[in-house]
Structure formats: C-alpha cells, structure tokens
Amino acid sequence: MSAQTDRDFWSNAQRHLIRYGGTFSPVIIERASGSHVYDSTGRAILDFTSGQMSAILGHSHPEIADVIAESARSLTHLFSGMLSRPVVDLATRLAGIAPKGLERSLLLSTGGEANEAAIKIAKLVTGRHEIISFAQSWHGMTGGAASATYSAGRKGYGPAAVGSFAIPAPNPYRPRFERNGAYDWAAELDYAFDLIDRQSCGSLAAFIAEPILSSGGLIELPQGYMRALKAKCAERGMLLIVDEAQTGMGRTGTMFACEHDGVVPDILTLSKTLGAGLPLAAVLTTQEIENQAHERGFLFYTTHVSDPMPAAVGLKVIEIIERDGLVERAGEMGTRLRDGLESLQSRFECIGDVRGRGLMLGIEIVGNRSTKAAAPALSAAITRRCLELGLHMNIVQLPGLGDVFRLAPPLTIAEAEVDRGLSIIEQAIEESVSM
C-alpha cells in the first residue's frame, strides 16, 4: 500500500472511530496466518497474544475457514426458538469434555454475555443478589459482568450493581499475609471472607473467579486455592462461577484450568478460546441448576443465542484440539517458553517474576527487585522495541503491580517461533535497559 493510503487510513481512524480504551498499535494489519499477523508493508509480526487471547489454533486455520464457508452457504443464523444440529452437537460435545456434572450449555457470543447469564442464573437459583469477585478481575463490560470487574473501567459510569463485593486476589510475588516467612494465602482468604460476612446483608449468591487473572496481571491462583474457595462458597450456600474465557480449551496444559485443583464449579463460562478467535461463548452448568433456573423463569434472549455457524466452528475447534494433541502441546511449548523466560530473568534484573501455566505466562517488569517498584518507562520501551523487531505482546499496568507482559501464543506455535519470540524479547530488553 502507498504511504498516502496509510496516511488516509490513520486520518479516517482518528476521525471516525470511537476510542474504546488504550491506544491503537501503530501498524495496519492486512492479514494473518498461523502465529503471525502481517502489516501493510508485508512485515510479519509474531503474535504472542493470539489476537485477543483467543486464536488458540493460530490465525486463518484452513479447517476453520472451510467450516465458515460451508456454514455461510447453508446455515448461519436462526430465530432464537429454533434449534440446529451444530448447536445440539456442540452442547453434547461440551458435556463430554467438561468437568463431571456440567451437562447443560447455553451458547452465546461473548465472554461478557456468558458471565452476565451465569450471574443471572446464580441470582435466580439462590434467590439472592450479592456477587463477589477478585479486586483484579475482568469479567466483561455489560452490567452484571462489569459490576464484577475491578481491574479497570469502573470510574464515571454511576453505581455498580447492588451487592457487588471484591476480595484481593492471591499474589505470591507481592504477598499481603505471611506466616513464618512464607506467603499464607489461606489466612488471606479467611480474612477476606470475614470482611465479606461483615458487609453482606445475608444475600450472597455467587463468587465469580478466573483461575488465572489475565487482565489482573497474570496472577495464578495457588495450588489448593480454588478448592478452598469452593468450600467457602458451599459454607454460605453460594455458587462458584469459574470464568475460563482465556484459560479454557487447553491453554494451560489441561482442557480446563479448574482441573488443576480438581474443582468442579457450579457454573463454568467459556468464550475466547472456544471459538478460537470467532464470537462464540458458552455457559455450562448442572442438570439440577438448569432445572431450578428454568422452573423460576430464566430468560436470556440475545440476537445470536444458539446460532448454528459459531456452533459449527466450536465443534471443529474441539475436534482439532483433541486430534492434534494441543492440550499436551500447550504444556510442552509452555515449558519451553517458561524455561527461556526464566533464563532471561537470571540475566536481567528488571524481570522481577515469571509466572503462569502452559501457554499463558506473564513476566513482571520492575525497576528494583528489592522494592518491586514499577518501571513504566522501561516497560513501554520494551513494548515498542518488541513490535519494531516483529513481536506483539500485551502489557498490563495496574496500581500496586509492576508492569506485566502477557504471553499467550497459539497452541499451534512452532518451537522455532517460541525461540524467535524469546530472542526478540532478549534483544528488546537488552537495548531498552541500556538507553
């Protein structure tokens, strides 16, 4: 494309787009394939965020493209009261791979929708209205989901939903509670629920949790935490909703991240990874909860509820994940990537922490390892240089944390691409710290 065409592009973008958060990357993306996106100059950029943490099969997967083409020719969209084979088949497949007992599905379009529906189900079934989530959480931008989102976007929109509470997410790198010199997340959880019990009006409906808080700084719940959280919910007659928008479908080395603790939530929500980059989400729950919700008049019509085209895509995504062993591959490639990051940590003082699981990893950049102070200027320089060198990563900057790079490449990523990404990160840090 010509320089004039690019100038027109940015002029039109500036004039006609509503800015919805942050800034746009200074590149025009023309196409994407596999683990790369390609800008208007034809330059390949290694995509370590899988689009919006979603494209677990890489971009433009040929089998997904074939499913879309076939669906476009035959069946894309229906009235909400009509059912198609892809929808029933996907619900059946999800029941077969989900944690035991989660046999009922509602198919939607986005993670925000799925969490909205899950929260409504929890309120309806329990007859209560109070919802708890983590203070670093992200569950969506619609009413109930936004009220349970604390990492960003709460200011200026008026009151959140009545009965919205937050507790701190456990953070071993920045511990708040210690016992005998070690992080004591159990004491922290006990204290948090003591505060919740004091503030609650006796109407606790559900806790909604991410197994790894992505937008919250790639904070992984410690081993045993989710099991303890499920017990806290059970003691109070609450439901546990687990939001696996980013962790589901094999990304962490198990099909679902909640399997790490052997926990079966009352409600499980899936989105981003289920459609591998296409708009597909699901709410999974038990027969008992679904029956209770139905008997009490559960209503959740959306324009694209139970649409056949995305359901057909979801079926193919599951088929490819299982056929190609991508759950195991996420573990293997995640180990390769983590080993490389920890090697860089041993060289560069600015890497305070490496964390995460499978192909969902984070590196926290700090200005001083002792104080763990943030280093926003350095982090911004590393981000810019990585993009210049051909690697896209996403950075999370939150109060009380350093600057955390999120690394979530496709599960199909090749060893050479992992190594190339590590090489670019190394060069970008080396050049940025010497500036």
Phi, psi and omega in degrees: 000151182282160178298324179295319178299318178295320178297319178297320179303308183291327176296315179293322178299316182293325184278328195242348181267141168279125180282124190248015175137134178066200178238157179278144174299141185279046178221151176256117183270124182262326181200172179211145180206131179061232182268010185235150164246156186234130182272184187291347175267357183090002182289134178274133178239120179291125188263098180268016173239003181049053187066235177267057181057033191236321191283069186293340178264011186081176182273146173055043178299127187301324180289326176292319178300320179295318179297316180298315181298316180295318179295321180298329180279338189239312187201111182247317192211144181221165168301143187299338180271001178258143179246152178231164181298318179303323181293310180293322179295319179292318177301321179292317179295319179298320177298330181283334183253345184287162172308145189307132176101343180272086191251355182245139182230146168240122185261124184230200186248321186229164177296322177300316177300314183298316180290325175300313180296318180298317179295319178298317178300314181299317179295318183293315185289320181276340185073020182236176186227352186275133182236131178249144172211181181277149181292348178249022190278161168219116181235358177138174186249002175273171191315293182292320179294320178293326178293336178263008180254123185239353184285335181192164168079023182263343188273136170093002185249010181085189186295143170283177179301141178300134178089023178268125180230156177225148171235156180292140174285144179293132183224094182301332180285332179230068187290142176260332181239129178229150175220123182055038176081002181242151179297131181244082182292333180294318177295322178297318179293318177300314181296318180299316181287334173297318178294319178300314181299326180288330183268334183295146174268013179091022185232042181288120183260315186197158167246130176248127189222144168264135177296326171229118183280100187288299180291347177273005178108029179053053180265116180269130176295131181298157177305128179094344185293313183295326177295318178294323178295319178299321179294319177301318179295314182299321180300332185253006181071022179267161171264150174255118175257125177250122182264105181250042178306314184258333186271343184286168176065037168095353188302325185267006180099355167230158183303318176230139185294333180294342177295338181302326179255003182066029184260134171254111180289166174287324178222135178240131176246139178234151174203256189333299187286338181295323178264001179051039178109352177254155187288093177216133178219162180212147170247124179245137177208184184274164175302317183298312181293319179298318179298316180296317180297316180297316181296333181264009172089030180306131181225125178207067175282132167227163182303321188247022175299136177056035176288139185288323184298306178299327177297319177297321176296315179302320176299317180291323178301312179298317179302314182293317179302313182287315183296319185266006177061040187284338175296312178295321181296324177300321177294316182293310180291328176296321177296318179297315180293317181295318178303318179295319179293320179292329174295318177294323178299324179291341181262325188246120180297337184286346176272101183281325185208145171239127185210171180116190185210142180060224178262043172222089189237158177223147171235128181262122181267129180230157177276339182208124183292332181286312181273342183060029179293145179293159179224070187299323180294317178295316180298319179296321179295319178296318179300311181299315184291322176302314181295319178299325182275354175103031177224129176255123172232163179245140180246138177252127179235112182229150176303138177085357177239166165284199178259122190250119173278130176263126179242113182216069180289168177301151178292344180271004184301141180275157178304317181297327179287323174300313182296321178296317178299317178297321179297319179293317178301316179302311181295318181296318178293314182303315181287325184287321181288340182267359182289000000 
